[in-house]
Amino acid sequence: MSVRGFLAGYRGFERDARMFLLGTVFAAGAIGLFWINFNLYLASLGIDVATIGLIATAGALASALSALPASILSDRIGRRMVMIGGSLLATLALGGLLVFESVELIFVLAVVYNVGQQTRFVVANPYMTEHSEPERRNELFALQFAIVNGTHVVAALGGSLLAATVVGGGLAVNSPDAHRVLLLVMLGLSAVSVVTAVMLRDDRNENEGISVAGPSAEPGAPRLSGVGIRTRMDRLGLRIGNPGLFVRIVLPGFIISLGAGQVLPFLNLYVVGRFGLDLSQTNVIFAVTSFGTMIAILIQPLLARRYGRIGSVVLVQAASIPFLVALGFAPVIWLVVIAMTVRNALMNASNPIFNAFAMDRVRPAERATVNATMTLLWSVGWAIGGVYYAIVQAALGFELGYNLNFVTIIVLYTLATSLYWIWFGRAERAGQLAPAPSPGRSA
């Protein structure tokens, strides 16, 4: 395909989809700066490492617990209103962090910020599905995911430049005031994301009256039986019309998160501890990795057209596994950097395509529940992986510990990739995967 043909796939999105992407730029910019600088800001206030860890854990737990309530609320009041509320919560929390320094208030504000951002994230996939034509959906999901990754790179480099400028202007390096300048930038970005959410059209009635009842999307797949069970789930706001399909959609991602959580958050410690890199070199490596991921994500829809959605997901995830082996066991730094860049790009490139696939497999009334469950299980798996990492490192030490960590992630990634193929890939090749019935454009 020519460059012109490739770019054409990223044109023609509807007005609300374009506005949502614009809001993603500002929200992702605030998130990128927050995750790079927030812990450093807490340290500059004199908060000890253990307390910072508790604040981070509370924020992550709050994110996980808010996923399902946000999805339930979005089915009732619309995705747009939930995005407005989540963006507003995050903005107010950043404003509070600028003003207050007490540990107790920072603890609460960090929780509020994480809930706000998670709320916006949970409804993103259902919203994009409901505001895109099926033939544009792969590109829309890929572009949104690429924007998030690309904005994080820009935020990291921009935050570094801004910090240097602030220090040059007379503020002490790593002082609370220097970090507050970055917080002020985050506040501005988050406030603009609220405005973009407000500018979206009202979608409160789009899914009204849609039921999960009716024939299953996949012939022969198990369905939820029993009026009592369905009634109780409906009262909770949970929409699962086909439990078998639901499990097949969410389980591989949970398995991947178990592997990812016990390696990926600690890759910076791994490369520094193994090769003795300094802070500047480490940041450059991770910036290059994120940039490579952004490019791979944009190319992934082309593979989806050629090999099918699941075929392309299995292809890139399987191709990433040898690079994961090199990342864990290559003897020289340049091989590790190449392996980390390629692995990260390949593995993450599959995410938006599978998300689009998942949203098309279920009915509109089920989308928020499915997306929230995927998000919740990812957070849970990530947390379990972190505990496993700590136990392994304490028991085996750095070298043997990381050897076991990498063997674990390789086994889990291989298992999850195999399940994608067994459960969906063969049916896709046989032409047996039709999208779930859905009104109008949301096919």
Coordinates of C-alpha atoms in Angstrom, one line a residue:
M1 CA 0.0 0.0 0.0
S2 CA 1.2 3.5 -0.8
V3 CA 1.9 6.2 1.8
R4 CA -1.2 8.1 0.5
G5 CA -3.4 5.0 0.9
F6 CA -2.0 4.4 4.4
L7 CA -2.8 8.0 5.4
A8 CA -6.2 7.8 3.8
G9 CA -7.2 5.2 6.4
Y10 CA -6.8 7.8 9.1
R11 CA -9.1 10.3 7.5
G12 CA -12.9 10.7 7.5
F13 CA -13.6 10.2 11.2
E14 CA -16.8 11.7 12.5
R15 CA -16.8 15.0 14.3
D16 CA -17.3 13.6 17.8
A17 CA -14.5 11.0 17.2
R18 CA -12.1 13.8 16.1
M19 CA -13.1 15.9 19.2
F20 CA -12.5 12.8 21.4
L21 CA -9.0 12.4 19.9
L22 CA -8.3 16.0 20.6
G23 CA -9.3 15.6 24.2
T24 CA -7.1 12.5 24.4
V25 CA -4.0 14.6 23.5
F26 CA -4.6 16.9 26.5
A27 CA -5.6 14.2 29.0
A28 CA -2.7 12.0 28.0
G29 CA -0.3 14.9 28.3
A30 CA -1.4 15.5 31.9
I31 CA -1.2 11.8 32.7
G32 CA 2.3 11.5 31.2
L33 CA 3.6 14.4 33.3
F34 CA 1.8 13.1 36.4
W35 CA 3.4 9.6 36.3
I36 CA 6.9 11.0 35.6
N37 CA 6.9 13.7 38.2
F38 CA 4.3 13.1 40.9
N39 CA 6.5 10.7 43.0
L40 CA 9.4 13.1 42.7
Y41 CA 7.2 15.9 43.9
L42 CA 6.2 13.9 46.9
A43 CA 9.8 13.2 47.7
S44 CA 10.6 16.9 47.4
L45 CA 8.0 17.6 50.1
G46 CA 10.0 15.2 52.4
I47 CA 7.6 12.4 52.3
D48 CA 9.3 9.0 52.9
V49 CA 9.5 6.2 50.4
A50 CA 7.2 3.9 52.2
T51 CA 4.4 6.5 52.3
I52 CA 4.9 7.3 48.7
G53 CA 4.5 3.6 48.0
L54 CA 1.2 3.6 49.9
I55 CA -0.1 6.6 48.0
A56 CA 0.7 4.9 44.7
T57 CA -0.9 1.7 45.8
A58 CA -4.0 3.5 47.0
G59 CA -4.3 5.3 43.6
A60 CA -3.9 2.0 41.7
L61 CA -6.5 0.3 43.9
A62 CA -8.9 3.2 43.5
S63 CA -8.5 3.0 39.7
A64 CA -9.3 -0.7 39.7
L65 CA -12.4 -0.3 41.9
S66 CA -13.8 2.6 39.9
A67 CA -13.8 0.8 36.6
L68 CA -17.1 -1.2 36.9
P69 CA -19.0 1.7 38.6
A70 CA -17.9 4.0 35.8
S71 CA -19.1 1.6 33.2
I72 CA -22.5 1.1 34.9
L73 CA -22.9 4.9 35.2
S74 CA -22.1 5.4 31.5
D75 CA -24.9 3.1 30.5
R76 CA -27.3 5.2 32.4
I77 CA -26.2 8.8 31.8
G78 CA -24.1 8.4 28.7
R79 CA -20.4 8.1 28.0
R80 CA -20.0 11.9 27.5
M81 CA -21.3 12.8 30.9
V82 CA -18.9 10.2 32.5
M83 CA -16.0 11.7 30.6
I84 CA -16.9 15.2 31.7
G85 CA -17.2 14.0 35.3
G86 CA -13.9 12.1 35.2
S87 CA -12.0 14.9 33.6
L88 CA -13.4 17.4 36.1
L89 CA -12.4 15.2 39.0
A90 CA -8.9 14.9 37.7
T91 CA -8.6 18.6 37.2
L92 CA -9.9 19.5 40.7
A93 CA -7.5 17.0 42.2
L94 CA -4.5 18.6 40.4
G95 CA -5.7 22.0 41.7
G96 CA -5.8 20.6 45.2
L97 CA -2.3 19.2 44.9
L98 CA -1.0 22.6 44.0
V99 CA -2.5 24.1 47.1
F100 CA -2.2 21.5 49.9
E101 CA 0.9 19.8 51.3
S102 CA -0.5 17.6 54.1
V103 CA 0.1 13.9 53.6
E104 CA -3.6 13.1 54.4
L105 CA -5.0 15.5 51.8
I106 CA -2.4 14.4 49.2
F107 CA -3.4 10.8 49.8
V108 CA -7.1 11.7 49.1
L109 CA -6.3 13.9 46.1
A110 CA -4.1 11.2 44.5
V111 CA -7.0 8.7 44.8
V112 CA -9.5 11.3 43.3
Y113 CA -7.1 12.0 40.4
N114 CA -6.7 8.2 39.6
V115 CA -10.4 7.7 39.8
G116 CA -11.0 10.6 37.4
Q117 CA -8.5 9.4 34.9
Q118 CA -9.7 5.8 35.1
T119 CA -13.3 6.9 34.6
R120 CA -12.4 8.6 31.3
F121 CA -10.3 5.7 30.2
V122 CA -13.0 3.1 30.9
V123 CA -15.6 4.6 28.6
A124 CA -13.1 5.4 25.8
N125 CA -13.4 2.1 23.9
P126 CA -17.3 2.0 24.0
Y127 CA -17.4 5.7 23.0
M128 CA -15.1 5.2 20.0
T129 CA -17.1 2.1 18.9
E130 CA -20.3 4.0 19.0
H131 CA -18.9 7.0 17.1
S132 CA -17.2 5.3 14.2
E133 CA -18.0 3.3 11.1
P134 CA -16.9 -0.3 11.2
E135 CA -14.5 0.1 8.3
R136 CA -12.8 3.0 10.2
R137 CA -12.7 1.4 13.6
N138 CA -9.3 -0.2 13.5
E139 CA -7.6 3.0 12.5
L140 CA -9.6 5.0 15.1
F141 CA -8.6 2.7 18.0
A142 CA -5.0 2.6 16.7
L143 CA -4.7 6.4 16.4
Q144 CA -6.1 7.0 19.9
F145 CA -3.6 4.5 21.4
A146 CA -0.7 6.0 19.3
I147 CA -1.7 9.5 20.5
V148 CA -1.5 8.3 24.1
N149 CA 2.0 6.9 23.6
G150 CA 3.2 9.7 21.5
T151 CA 1.9 12.3 23.9
H152 CA 3.7 10.6 26.8
V153 CA 7.0 10.9 24.8
V154 CA 6.4 14.6 24.2
A155 CA 5.4 15.1 27.8
A156 CA 8.6 13.4 29.1
L157 CA 10.8 15.4 26.9
G158 CA 8.8 18.7 27.4
G159 CA 8.7 18.2 31.1
S160 CA 12.5 17.7 31.2
L161 CA 13.0 20.9 29.2
L162 CA 10.6 22.8 31.3
A163 CA 12.2 21.7 34.5
A164 CA 15.6 22.8 33.2
T165 CA 14.1 26.2 32.3
V166 CA 12.6 26.6 35.7
V167 CA 15.9 25.8 37.4
G168 CA 17.7 28.2 35.1
G169 CA 15.1 30.8 36.2
G170 CA 16.2 30.6 39.8
L171 CA 14.2 27.8 41.4
A172 CA 16.2 25.0 43.1
V173 CA 16.4 21.7 41.3
N174 CA 13.9 19.1 42.7
S175 CA 12.4 21.8 45.0
P176 CA 8.6 21.7 45.6
D177 CA 8.2 25.0 43.7
A178 CA 9.9 23.6 40.6
H179 CA 7.6 20.6 40.6
R180 CA 4.5 22.9 41.2
V181 CA 5.3 24.5 37.8
L182 CA 4.9 21.1 36.2
L183 CA 1.7 20.6 38.3
L184 CA 0.4 23.9 36.9
V185 CA 1.0 22.7 33.4
M186 CA -0.8 19.4 34.2
L187 CA -3.7 21.4 35.5
G188 CA -4.0 23.4 32.3
L189 CA -3.9 20.3 30.1
S190 CA -6.5 18.6 32.2
A191 CA -8.8 21.6 32.2
V192 CA -8.7 21.7 28.4
S193 CA -9.6 18.0 28.4
V194 CA -12.8 18.9 30.3
V195 CA -13.6 21.5 27.7
T196 CA -13.2 19.0 24.8
A197 CA -15.5 16.5 26.7
V198 CA -18.2 19.2 27.1
M199 CA -18.0 19.9 23.4
L200 CA -19.0 16.3 22.5
R201 CA -22.6 15.8 21.5
D202 CA -25.0 14.4 24.1
D203 CA -25.2 10.6 23.8
R204 CA -27.5 9.8 26.7
N205 CA -30.1 8.1 24.5
E206 CA -27.9 6.2 22.1
N207 CA -28.0 2.9 24.0
E208 CA -31.4 3.4 25.6
G209 CA -33.5 0.2 25.5
I210 CA -30.8 -2.0 24.2
S211 CA -30.9 -5.4 25.9
V212 CA -28.4 -8.2 26.1
A213 CA -31.1 -10.7 25.6
G214 CA -31.5 -12.6 22.4
P215 CA -29.4 -14.9 20.3
S216 CA -25.7 -15.3 21.1
A217 CA -23.2 -13.6 18.8
E218 CA -21.5 -17.0 18.4
P219 CA -23.6 -20.1 17.5
G220 CA -23.3 -22.7 20.1
A221 CA -21.7 -20.5 22.7
P222 CA -23.1 -20.7 26.2
R223 CA -25.6 -18.0 27.2
L224 CA -26.6 -16.6 30.6
S225 CA -29.6 -18.6 31.7
G226 CA -32.1 -18.0 34.5
V227 CA -34.3 -15.0 34.8
G228 CA -33.2 -14.5 38.4
I229 CA -29.5 -14.4 37.6
R230 CA -30.1 -11.9 34.7
T231 CA -32.3 -9.8 36.9
R232 CA -29.8 -9.5 39.7
M233 CA -27.0 -8.7 37.2
D234 CA -29.2 -6.0 35.5
R235 CA -29.9 -4.5 38.9
L236 CA -26.1 -4.2 39.5
G237 CA -25.8 -2.6 36.0
L238 CA -23.6 -5.5 34.7
R239 CA -24.4 -6.5 31.2
I240 CA -23.1 -10.0 30.2
G241 CA -25.3 -11.7 27.6
N242 CA -22.8 -14.5 26.7
P243 CA -20.6 -15.6 29.7
G244 CA -18.5 -17.9 27.5
L245 CA -17.6 -15.2 25.0
F246 CA -17.1 -12.8 27.9
V247 CA -14.5 -15.1 29.5
R248 CA -12.7 -15.7 26.2
I249 CA -12.4 -12.0 25.6
V250 CA -11.1 -11.0 29.1
L251 CA -9.0 -14.0 30.2
P252 CA -6.0 -13.7 27.8
G253 CA -5.5 -10.0 28.7
F254 CA -5.5 -11.0 32.4
I255 CA -2.9 -13.6 31.7
I256 CA -0.7 -11.1 29.9
S257 CA -1.1 -8.6 32.8
L258 CA 0.2 -11.2 35.2
G259 CA 3.3 -11.5 33.1
A260 CA 3.7 -7.8 32.4
G261 CA 3.2 -6.7 36.0
Q262 CA 6.2 -8.7 37.3
V263 CA 8.6 -7.3 34.7
L264 CA 7.6 -4.2 32.8
P265 CA 7.3 -1.7 35.8
F266 CA 10.8 -2.7 36.8
L267 CA 12.6 -2.6 33.4
N268 CA 14.3 0.7 34.4
L269 CA 15.8 -1.0 37.5
Y270 CA 16.8 -4.0 35.3
V271 CA 18.7 -2.1 32.7
V272 CA 20.3 0.2 35.3
G273 CA 21.2 -2.6 37.6
R274 CA 22.5 -4.9 34.9
F275 CA 24.4 -2.4 32.7
G276 CA 25.1 0.5 35.0
L277 CA 23.3 3.2 32.9
D278 CA 22.8 6.7 34.2
L279 CA 19.5 8.5 34.5
S280 CA 19.9 10.4 31.2
Q281 CA 20.7 7.2 29.2
T282 CA 17.8 5.4 30.8
N283 CA 15.3 8.2 29.8
V284 CA 16.6 8.2 26.2
I285 CA 16.1 4.4 26.0
F286 CA 12.5 4.6 27.2
A287 CA 11.7 7.5 25.0
V288 CA 12.9 5.6 21.9
T289 CA 10.9 2.6 23.1
S290 CA 7.7 4.6 23.3
F291 CA 8.3 6.2 19.9
G292 CA 8.7 2.8 18.3
T293 CA 5.5 1.7 19.9
M294 CA 3.6 4.6 18.4
I295 CA 4.8 3.8 14.9
A296 CA 4.0 0.1 15.3
I297 CA 0.5 0.9 16.5
L298 CA -0.3 3.0 13.4
I299 CA 0.9 0.2 11.1
Q300 CA -1.1 -2.5 12.9
P301 CA -4.4 -1.8 11.0
L302 CA -2.7 -2.7 7.8
L303 CA -1.8 -6.1 9.2
A304 CA -5.4 -6.4 10.4
R305 CA -6.7 -5.9 6.9
R306 CA -4.3 -8.5 5.5
Y307 CA -4.4 -11.2 8.1
G308 CA -7.6 -10.4 10.0
R309 CA -7.9 -8.8 13.4
I310 CA -7.1 -11.8 15.5
G311 CA -4.6 -13.0 12.9
S312 CA -2.7 -9.8 13.2
V313 CA -2.9 -9.8 17.0
V314 CA -1.5 -13.4 17.2
L315 CA 1.2 -12.5 14.5
V316 CA 2.7 -9.5 16.4
Q317 CA 2.4 -11.0 19.8
A318 CA 4.1 -14.3 18.7
A319 CA 6.8 -12.3 16.9
S320 CA 7.5 -10.3 20.2
I321 CA 8.3 -13.4 22.2
P322 CA 11.8 -14.0 20.7
F323 CA 12.6 -10.4 21.5
L324 CA 11.4 -11.0 25.0
V325 CA 14.0 -13.8 25.3
A326 CA 16.7 -11.5 24.0
L327 CA 15.6 -8.7 26.4
G328 CA 16.0 -11.0 29.4
F329 CA 19.2 -12.9 28.4
A330 CA 21.2 -11.0 25.8
P331 CA 24.7 -10.2 27.1
V332 CA 25.2 -6.7 25.7
I333 CA 23.2 -3.5 26.1
W334 CA 22.6 -2.7 22.5
L335 CA 20.9 -6.0 21.9
V336 CA 18.8 -5.5 25.0
V337 CA 17.8 -2.0 23.8
I338 CA 16.8 -3.3 20.4
A339 CA 14.9 -6.2 21.9
M340 CA 13.1 -3.9 24.4
T341 CA 12.1 -1.5 21.6
V342 CA 10.8 -4.1 19.2
R343 CA 9.1 -6.2 21.9
N344 CA 7.3 -3.2 23.3
A345 CA 6.3 -2.0 19.9
L346 CA 4.9 -5.4 18.8
M347 CA 3.1 -6.3 22.0
N348 CA 1.4 -3.0 22.4
A349 CA 0.5 -2.6 18.7
S350 CA -2.0 -5.4 19.2
N351 CA -3.9 -3.7 22.0
P352 CA -6.1 -1.3 20.1
I353 CA -7.0 -3.9 17.4
F354 CA -8.1 -6.4 20.0
N355 CA -10.0 -3.7 21.9
A356 CA -11.9 -2.8 18.6
F357 CA -12.5 -6.5 18.0
A358 CA -13.9 -7.0 21.5
M359 CA -16.2 -4.0 21.2
D360 CA -17.6 -5.4 18.0
R361 CA -18.1 -8.9 19.4
V362 CA -20.6 -7.8 22.0
R363 CA -23.8 -5.8 21.9
P364 CA -23.8 -2.0 22.7
A365 CA -25.3 -2.6 26.1
E366 CA -22.5 -4.9 27.1
R367 CA -19.5 -2.8 25.8
A368 CA -18.9 -0.7 29.0
T369 CA -19.1 -3.8 31.2
V370 CA -16.6 -5.7 29.0
N371 CA -14.2 -2.8 28.7
A372 CA -14.4 -2.1 32.5
T373 CA -13.7 -5.8 33.3
M374 CA -10.7 -5.8 31.0
T375 CA -9.4 -2.7 32.7
L376 CA -10.1 -4.1 36.2
L377 CA -8.4 -7.5 35.5
W378 CA -5.4 -5.7 34.0
S379 CA -5.0 -3.7 37.2
V380 CA -5.4 -6.8 39.3
G381 CA -3.0 -8.8 37.3
W382 CA -0.5 -6.0 37.3
A383 CA -0.7 -5.8 41.1
I384 CA -0.3 -9.6 41.5
G385 CA 2.7 -9.5 39.2
G386 CA 4.3 -6.8 41.4
V387 CA 3.9 -8.9 44.5
Y388 CA 5.4 -11.9 42.6
Y389 CA 8.3 -9.8 41.5
A390 CA 9.0 -8.7 45.1
I391 CA 8.9 -12.3 46.4
V392 CA 11.2 -13.6 43.6
Q393 CA 13.7 -10.8 44.1
A394 CA 13.8 -11.2 47.8
A395 CA 14.3 -15.0 47.5
L396 CA 16.7 -15.3 44.6
G397 CA 18.4 -11.9 44.3
F398 CA 18.9 -9.7 41.2
E399 CA 20.3 -12.0 38.5
L400 CA 18.4 -15.3 39.3
G401 CA 15.3 -13.3 40.2
Y402 CA 15.2 -11.6 36.9
N403 CA 15.9 -14.9 35.1
L404 CA 12.8 -16.4 36.7
N405 CA 10.8 -13.2 36.0
F406 CA 11.6 -13.4 32.3
V407 CA 10.9 -17.1 32.1
T408 CA 7.5 -16.4 33.7
I409 CA 6.5 -13.6 31.4
I410 CA 7.6 -15.7 28.3
V411 CA 5.4 -18.6 29.4
L412 CA 2.4 -16.4 30.2
Y413 CA 2.6 -14.4 27.0
T414 CA 2.9 -17.6 25.0
L415 CA -0.2 -19.1 26.7
A416 CA -2.3 -15.9 26.2
T417 CA -1.3 -15.7 22.5
S418 CA -2.2 -19.4 22.0
L419 CA -5.6 -18.8 23.6
Y420 CA -6.3 -15.9 21.2
W421 CA -5.7 -18.2 18.3
I422 CA -7.6 -21.2 19.7
W423 CA -10.6 -19.2 20.7
F424 CA -10.9 -16.7 17.9
G425 CA -8.2 -17.1 15.3
R426 CA -9.3 -20.4 13.7
A427 CA -12.9 -19.2 13.6
E428 CA -11.8 -15.9 12.0
R429 CA -9.9 -17.7 9.2
A430 CA -13.0 -19.9 8.6
G431 CA -15.1 -16.7 8.3
Q432 CA -17.2 -17.6 11.3
L433 CA -16.8 -14.4 13.3
A434 CA -19.6 -11.9 12.5
P435 CA -20.0 -8.8 14.6
A436 CA -22.6 -8.9 17.3
P437 CA -26.0 -7.4 16.2
S438 CA -26.1 -3.7 16.8
P439 CA -28.3 -0.8 15.6
G440 CA -27.3 1.6 12.9
R441 CA -23.6 2.4 12.4
S442 CA -22.3 0.6 15.5
A443 CA -22.0 -2.7 13.7

